[in-house]
Short mmCIF file of C-alpha atoms and ligand atoms in Angstrom, two decimals:
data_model
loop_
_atom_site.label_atom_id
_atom_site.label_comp_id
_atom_site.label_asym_id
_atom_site.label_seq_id
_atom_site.Cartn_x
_atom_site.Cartn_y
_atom_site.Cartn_z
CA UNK A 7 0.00 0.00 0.00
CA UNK A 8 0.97 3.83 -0.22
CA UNK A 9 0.10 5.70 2.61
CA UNK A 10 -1.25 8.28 0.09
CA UNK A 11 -4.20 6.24 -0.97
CA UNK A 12 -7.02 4.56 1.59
CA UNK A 13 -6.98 1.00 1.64
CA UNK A 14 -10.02 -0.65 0.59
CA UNK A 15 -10.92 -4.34 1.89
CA UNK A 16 -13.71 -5.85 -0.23
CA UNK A 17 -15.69 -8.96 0.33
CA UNK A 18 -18.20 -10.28 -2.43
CA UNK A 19 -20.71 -12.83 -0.96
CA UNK A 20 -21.49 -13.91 -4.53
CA UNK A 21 -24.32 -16.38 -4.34
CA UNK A 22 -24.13 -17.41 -0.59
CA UNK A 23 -25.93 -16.98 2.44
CA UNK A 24 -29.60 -16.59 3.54
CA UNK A 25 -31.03 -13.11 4.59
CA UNK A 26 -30.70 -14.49 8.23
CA UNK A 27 -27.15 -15.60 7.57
CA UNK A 28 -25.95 -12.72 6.11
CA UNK A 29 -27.43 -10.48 8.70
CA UNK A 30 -25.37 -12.00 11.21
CA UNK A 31 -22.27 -11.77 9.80
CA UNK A 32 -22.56 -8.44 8.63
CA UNK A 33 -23.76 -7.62 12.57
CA UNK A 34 -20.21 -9.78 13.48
CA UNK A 35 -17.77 -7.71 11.23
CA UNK A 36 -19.53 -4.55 12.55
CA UNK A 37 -18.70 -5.62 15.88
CA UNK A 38 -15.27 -6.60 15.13
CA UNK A 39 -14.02 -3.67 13.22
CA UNK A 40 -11.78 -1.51 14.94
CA UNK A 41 -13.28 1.95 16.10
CA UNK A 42 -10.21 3.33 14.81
CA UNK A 43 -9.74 1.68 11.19
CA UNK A 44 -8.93 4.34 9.09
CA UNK A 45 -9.96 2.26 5.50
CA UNK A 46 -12.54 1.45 4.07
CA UNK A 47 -14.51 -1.85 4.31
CA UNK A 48 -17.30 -3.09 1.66
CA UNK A 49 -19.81 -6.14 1.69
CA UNK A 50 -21.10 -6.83 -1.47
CA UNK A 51 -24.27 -9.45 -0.49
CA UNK A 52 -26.48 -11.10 -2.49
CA UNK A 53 -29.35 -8.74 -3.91
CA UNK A 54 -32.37 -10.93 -1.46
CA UNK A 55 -29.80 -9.98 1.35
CA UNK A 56 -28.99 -6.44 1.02
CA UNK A 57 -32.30 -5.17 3.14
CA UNK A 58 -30.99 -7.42 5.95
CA UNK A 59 -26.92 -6.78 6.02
CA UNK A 60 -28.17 -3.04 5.51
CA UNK A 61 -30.23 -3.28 9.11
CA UNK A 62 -27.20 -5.11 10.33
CA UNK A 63 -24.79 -2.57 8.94
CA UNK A 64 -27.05 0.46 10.38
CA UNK A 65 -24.58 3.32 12.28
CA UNK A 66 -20.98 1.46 10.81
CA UNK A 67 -19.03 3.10 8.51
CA UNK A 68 -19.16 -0.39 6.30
CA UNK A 69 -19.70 0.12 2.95
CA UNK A 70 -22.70 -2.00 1.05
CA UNK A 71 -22.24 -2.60 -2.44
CA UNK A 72 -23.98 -4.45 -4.90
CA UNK A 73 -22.45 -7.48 -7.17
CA UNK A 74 -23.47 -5.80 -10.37
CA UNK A 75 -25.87 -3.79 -12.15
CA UNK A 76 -28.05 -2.92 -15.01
CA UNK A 77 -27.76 -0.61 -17.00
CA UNK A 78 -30.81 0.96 -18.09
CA UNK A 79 -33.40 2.62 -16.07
CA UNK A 80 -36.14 0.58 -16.02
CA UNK A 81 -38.45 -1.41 -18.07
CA UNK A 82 -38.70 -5.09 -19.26
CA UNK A 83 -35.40 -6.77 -17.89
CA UNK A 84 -36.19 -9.83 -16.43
CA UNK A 85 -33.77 -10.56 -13.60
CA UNK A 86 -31.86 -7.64 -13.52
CA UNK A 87 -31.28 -4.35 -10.98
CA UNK A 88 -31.65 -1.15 -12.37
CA UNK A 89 -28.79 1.84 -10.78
CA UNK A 90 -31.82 3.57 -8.99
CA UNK A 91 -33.27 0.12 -7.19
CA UNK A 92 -29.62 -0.24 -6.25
CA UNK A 93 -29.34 2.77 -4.52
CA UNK A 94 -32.65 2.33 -2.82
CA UNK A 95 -31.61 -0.55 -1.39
CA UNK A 96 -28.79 0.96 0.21
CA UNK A 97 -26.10 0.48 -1.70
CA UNK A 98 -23.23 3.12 -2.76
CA UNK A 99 -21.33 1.20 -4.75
CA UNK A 100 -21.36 -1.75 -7.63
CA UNK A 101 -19.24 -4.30 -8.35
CA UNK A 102 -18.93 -4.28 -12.26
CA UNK A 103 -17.59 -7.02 -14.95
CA UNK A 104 -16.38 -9.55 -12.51
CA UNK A 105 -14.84 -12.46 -14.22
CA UNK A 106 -17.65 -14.53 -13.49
CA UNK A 107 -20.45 -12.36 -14.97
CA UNK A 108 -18.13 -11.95 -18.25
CA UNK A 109 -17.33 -16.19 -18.37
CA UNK A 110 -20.83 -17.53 -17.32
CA UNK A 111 -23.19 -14.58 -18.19
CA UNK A 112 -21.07 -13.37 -21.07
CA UNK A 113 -20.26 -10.26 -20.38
CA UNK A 114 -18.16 -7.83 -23.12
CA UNK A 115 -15.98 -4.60 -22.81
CA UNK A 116 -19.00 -2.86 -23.87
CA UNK A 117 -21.84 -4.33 -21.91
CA UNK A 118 -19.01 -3.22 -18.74
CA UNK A 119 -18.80 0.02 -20.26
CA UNK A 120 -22.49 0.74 -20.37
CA UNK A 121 -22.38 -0.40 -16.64
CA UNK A 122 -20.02 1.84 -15.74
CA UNK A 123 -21.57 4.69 -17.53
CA UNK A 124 -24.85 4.15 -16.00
CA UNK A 125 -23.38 3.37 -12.36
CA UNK A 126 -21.63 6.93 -12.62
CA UNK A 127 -24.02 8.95 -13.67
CA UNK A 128 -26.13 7.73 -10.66
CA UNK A 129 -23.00 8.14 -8.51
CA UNK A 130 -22.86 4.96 -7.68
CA UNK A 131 -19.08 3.84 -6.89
CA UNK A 132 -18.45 0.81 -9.72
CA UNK A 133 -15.72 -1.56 -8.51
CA UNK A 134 -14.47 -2.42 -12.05
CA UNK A 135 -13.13 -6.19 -11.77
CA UNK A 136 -10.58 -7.07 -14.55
CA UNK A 137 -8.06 -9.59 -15.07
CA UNK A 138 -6.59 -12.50 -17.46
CA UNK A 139 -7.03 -16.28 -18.05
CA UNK A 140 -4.58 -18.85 -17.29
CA UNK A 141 -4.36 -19.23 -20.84
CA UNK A 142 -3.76 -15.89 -21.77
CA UNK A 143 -1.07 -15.94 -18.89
CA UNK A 144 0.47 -18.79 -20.43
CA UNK A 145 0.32 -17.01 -23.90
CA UNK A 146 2.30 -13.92 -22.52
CA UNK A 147 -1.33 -11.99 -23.15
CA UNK A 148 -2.05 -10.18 -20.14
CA UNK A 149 -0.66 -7.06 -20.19
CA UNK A 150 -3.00 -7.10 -23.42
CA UNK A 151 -5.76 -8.34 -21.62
CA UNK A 152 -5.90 -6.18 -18.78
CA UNK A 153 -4.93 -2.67 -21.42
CA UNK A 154 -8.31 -4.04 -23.54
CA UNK A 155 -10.25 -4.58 -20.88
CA UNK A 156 -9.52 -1.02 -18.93
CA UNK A 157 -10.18 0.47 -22.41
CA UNK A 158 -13.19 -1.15 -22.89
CA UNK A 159 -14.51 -0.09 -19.23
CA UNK A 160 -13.68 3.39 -19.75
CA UNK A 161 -14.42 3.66 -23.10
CA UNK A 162 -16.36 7.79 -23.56
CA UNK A 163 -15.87 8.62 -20.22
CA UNK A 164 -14.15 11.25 -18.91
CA UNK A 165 -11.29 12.17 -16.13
CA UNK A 166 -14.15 13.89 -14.53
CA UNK A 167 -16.92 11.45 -14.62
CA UNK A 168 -14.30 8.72 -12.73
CA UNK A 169 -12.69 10.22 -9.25
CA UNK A 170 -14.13 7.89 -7.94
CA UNK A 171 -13.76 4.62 -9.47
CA UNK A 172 -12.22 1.87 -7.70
CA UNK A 173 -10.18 -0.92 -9.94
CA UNK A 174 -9.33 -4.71 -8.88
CA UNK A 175 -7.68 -6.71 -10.32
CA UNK A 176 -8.58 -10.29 -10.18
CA UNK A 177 -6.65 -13.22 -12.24
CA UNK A 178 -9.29 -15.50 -13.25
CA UNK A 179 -6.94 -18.63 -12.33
CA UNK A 180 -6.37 -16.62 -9.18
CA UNK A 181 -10.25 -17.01 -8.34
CA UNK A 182 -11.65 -19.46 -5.90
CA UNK A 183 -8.70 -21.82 -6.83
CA UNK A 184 -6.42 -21.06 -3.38
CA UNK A 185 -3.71 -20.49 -6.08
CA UNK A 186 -2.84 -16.75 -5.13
CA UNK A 187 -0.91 -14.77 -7.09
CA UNK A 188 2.63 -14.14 -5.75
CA UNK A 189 2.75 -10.14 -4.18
CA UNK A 190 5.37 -9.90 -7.21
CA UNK A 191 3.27 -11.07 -10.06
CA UNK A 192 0.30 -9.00 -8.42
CA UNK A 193 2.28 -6.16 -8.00
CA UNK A 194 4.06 -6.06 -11.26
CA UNK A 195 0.14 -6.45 -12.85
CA UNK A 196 -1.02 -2.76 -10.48
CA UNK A 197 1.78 -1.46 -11.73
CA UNK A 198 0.86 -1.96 -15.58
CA UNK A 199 -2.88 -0.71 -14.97
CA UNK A 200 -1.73 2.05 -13.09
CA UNK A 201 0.45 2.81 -16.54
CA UNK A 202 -2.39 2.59 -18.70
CA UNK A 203 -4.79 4.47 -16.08
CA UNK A 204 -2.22 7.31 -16.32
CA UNK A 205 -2.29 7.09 -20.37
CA UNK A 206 -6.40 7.56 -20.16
CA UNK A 207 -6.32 9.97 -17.55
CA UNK A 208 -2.99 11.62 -16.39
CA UNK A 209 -0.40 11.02 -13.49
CA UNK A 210 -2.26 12.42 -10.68
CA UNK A 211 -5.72 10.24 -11.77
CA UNK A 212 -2.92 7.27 -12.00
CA UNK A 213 -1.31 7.80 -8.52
CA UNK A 214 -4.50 8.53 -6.70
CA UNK A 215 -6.62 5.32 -8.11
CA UNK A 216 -6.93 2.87 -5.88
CA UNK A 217 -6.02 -0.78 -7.35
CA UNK A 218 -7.32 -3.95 -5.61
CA UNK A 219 -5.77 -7.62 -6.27
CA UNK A 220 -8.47 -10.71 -5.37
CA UNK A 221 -8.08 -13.96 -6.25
CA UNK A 222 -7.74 -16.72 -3.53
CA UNK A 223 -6.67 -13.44 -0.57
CA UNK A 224 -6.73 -15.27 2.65
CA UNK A 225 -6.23 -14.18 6.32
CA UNK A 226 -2.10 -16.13 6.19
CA UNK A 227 -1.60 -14.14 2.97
CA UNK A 228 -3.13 -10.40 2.76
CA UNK A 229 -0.34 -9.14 5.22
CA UNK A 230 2.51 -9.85 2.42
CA UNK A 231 0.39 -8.20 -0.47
CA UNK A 232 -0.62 -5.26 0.94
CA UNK A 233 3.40 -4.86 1.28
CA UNK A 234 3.36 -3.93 -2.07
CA UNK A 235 3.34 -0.51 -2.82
CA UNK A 236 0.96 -0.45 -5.56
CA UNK A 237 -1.70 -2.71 -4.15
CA UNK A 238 -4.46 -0.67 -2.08
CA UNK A 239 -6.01 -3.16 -0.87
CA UNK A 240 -8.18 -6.59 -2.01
CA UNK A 241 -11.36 -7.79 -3.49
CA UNK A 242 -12.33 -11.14 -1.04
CA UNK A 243 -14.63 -14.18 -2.03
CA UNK A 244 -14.11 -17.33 0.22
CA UNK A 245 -12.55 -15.55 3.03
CA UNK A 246 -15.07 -12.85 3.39
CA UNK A 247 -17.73 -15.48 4.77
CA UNK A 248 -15.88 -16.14 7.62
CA UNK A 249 -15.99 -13.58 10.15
CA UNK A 250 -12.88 -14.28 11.96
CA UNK A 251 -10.91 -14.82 8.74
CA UNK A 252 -12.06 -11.96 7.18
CA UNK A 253 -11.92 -9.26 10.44
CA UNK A 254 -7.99 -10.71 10.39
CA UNK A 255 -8.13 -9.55 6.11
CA UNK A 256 -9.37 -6.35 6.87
CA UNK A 257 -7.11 -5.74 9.95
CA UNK A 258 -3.80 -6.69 7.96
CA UNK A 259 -0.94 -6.06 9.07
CA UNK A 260 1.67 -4.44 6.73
CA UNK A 261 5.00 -6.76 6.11
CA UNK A 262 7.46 -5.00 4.62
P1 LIG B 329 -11.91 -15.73 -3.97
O1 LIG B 329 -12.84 -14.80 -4.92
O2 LIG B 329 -11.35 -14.86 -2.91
O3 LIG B 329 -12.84 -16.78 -3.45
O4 LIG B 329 -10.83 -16.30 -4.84
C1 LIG B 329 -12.44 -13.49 -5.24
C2 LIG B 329 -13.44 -12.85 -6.16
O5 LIG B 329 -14.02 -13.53 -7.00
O6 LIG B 329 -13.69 -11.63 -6.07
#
């Protein structure tokens, strides 16, 4: 991390958990969060959950996000979550184009960038999830993988329109595998998007955009990868639905 940006510790409760369930661990990371953190911590629950973790959540300073959403404003979308319901339902932010919505629901670059547009201009926070294959690892693609994808996401929008945005990068063998990536192959990967993120936008949008790395993050290894000086912080699966594992993710302890 670099004390100039605010760590952000992410946990995405992808399709897990009852309303009850959720509720209570939401209530237990409340409890366990130290008074005194000074980052910032975000649940992304399952859309049938979000009126309960929100109760839970009520006077903590934990973010609630949702895992994705539409992008139009309303009308005949079977299944989906328009920006507005999102935003009733608590949420502030949106996790957008994780690997699994672009591999199993077959997400594109542009169907991202219409998220994107449509989170922002509700100013909704999108957590933009990109990151390569093992294949295109293998093939030496993922520099052009990730530089693709970031285009892609940003595609028409402006330095203006994306203060806010929040990046994380997520290998896709990386996910749910327990195969981390190294802090050195993570942090040579933050350190390419952060290149291209300064070729969209400029050098202070580049050194003030905060970069997550998720894929397999686990309470024995968060302390070495936040060590890194361009990683800000993680995106959790797994980990996040254990509340003692994941209060020891978010309270990580820097090893230099
Ligand atoms: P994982 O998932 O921590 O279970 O690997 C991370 C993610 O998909 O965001």
């Amino acid at each position: 991390m670099n004390k100039n940006r605010i760590p952000m510790i992410a946990g995405n409760w992808k399709m897990h958990l009852n309303a009850k369930e959720a509720g209570e661990l939401a209530l237990a990371l409340k409890k366990g969060l130290d008074p005194d953190l000074r980052h910032e911590v975000l649940i992304a629950p399952t859309y049938t959950n979000l009126a309960a973790v929100r109760e839970a959540l009520s006077g903590s300073k934990i973010i609630l996000s949702s895992q994705d959403v539409h992008w139009e404003e309303k009308g005949a979308f079977t299944g989906a979550v328009s920006p507005a319901q999102i935003l009733d339902a608590g949420c502030t932010h949106a996790i957008i184009g994780h690997s699994e919505r672009r591999k199993i629901f077959g997400e594109s670059d542009e169907v991202v960038n219409k998220k994107m547009k449509a989170a922002l201009a509700h100013n909704i926070v999108p957590v933009l999830c990109i990151g390569e294959t093992l294949e295109e690892r293998e093939a030496q693609q993922t520099y052009r993988v990730l530089e693709t994808q970031l285009a892609g996401a940003f595609a028409g929008l402006k330095a203006g329109e994306v203060a806010r945005v929040v990046i994380a990068y997520e290998p896709v063998w990386a996910i749910g595998t327990g195969k981390t990536a190294t802090p050195e192959q993570a942090q040579d990967a933050h350190t390419f998007v952060r290149k291209q993120m300064e070729k969209l936008y400029g050098g202070d949008y580049a050194a003030g955009v905060r970069i997550l790395y998720g894929g397999s993050v686990k309470a024995d290894n968060i302390d070495t990868l936040m060590a890194k000086p361009d990683i800000d912080g993680a995106l959790v699966g797994g980990e996040s639905l254990k509340a003692d594992k994941f209060l020891r993710v978010i309270h990580f302890q820097e090893v230099l």
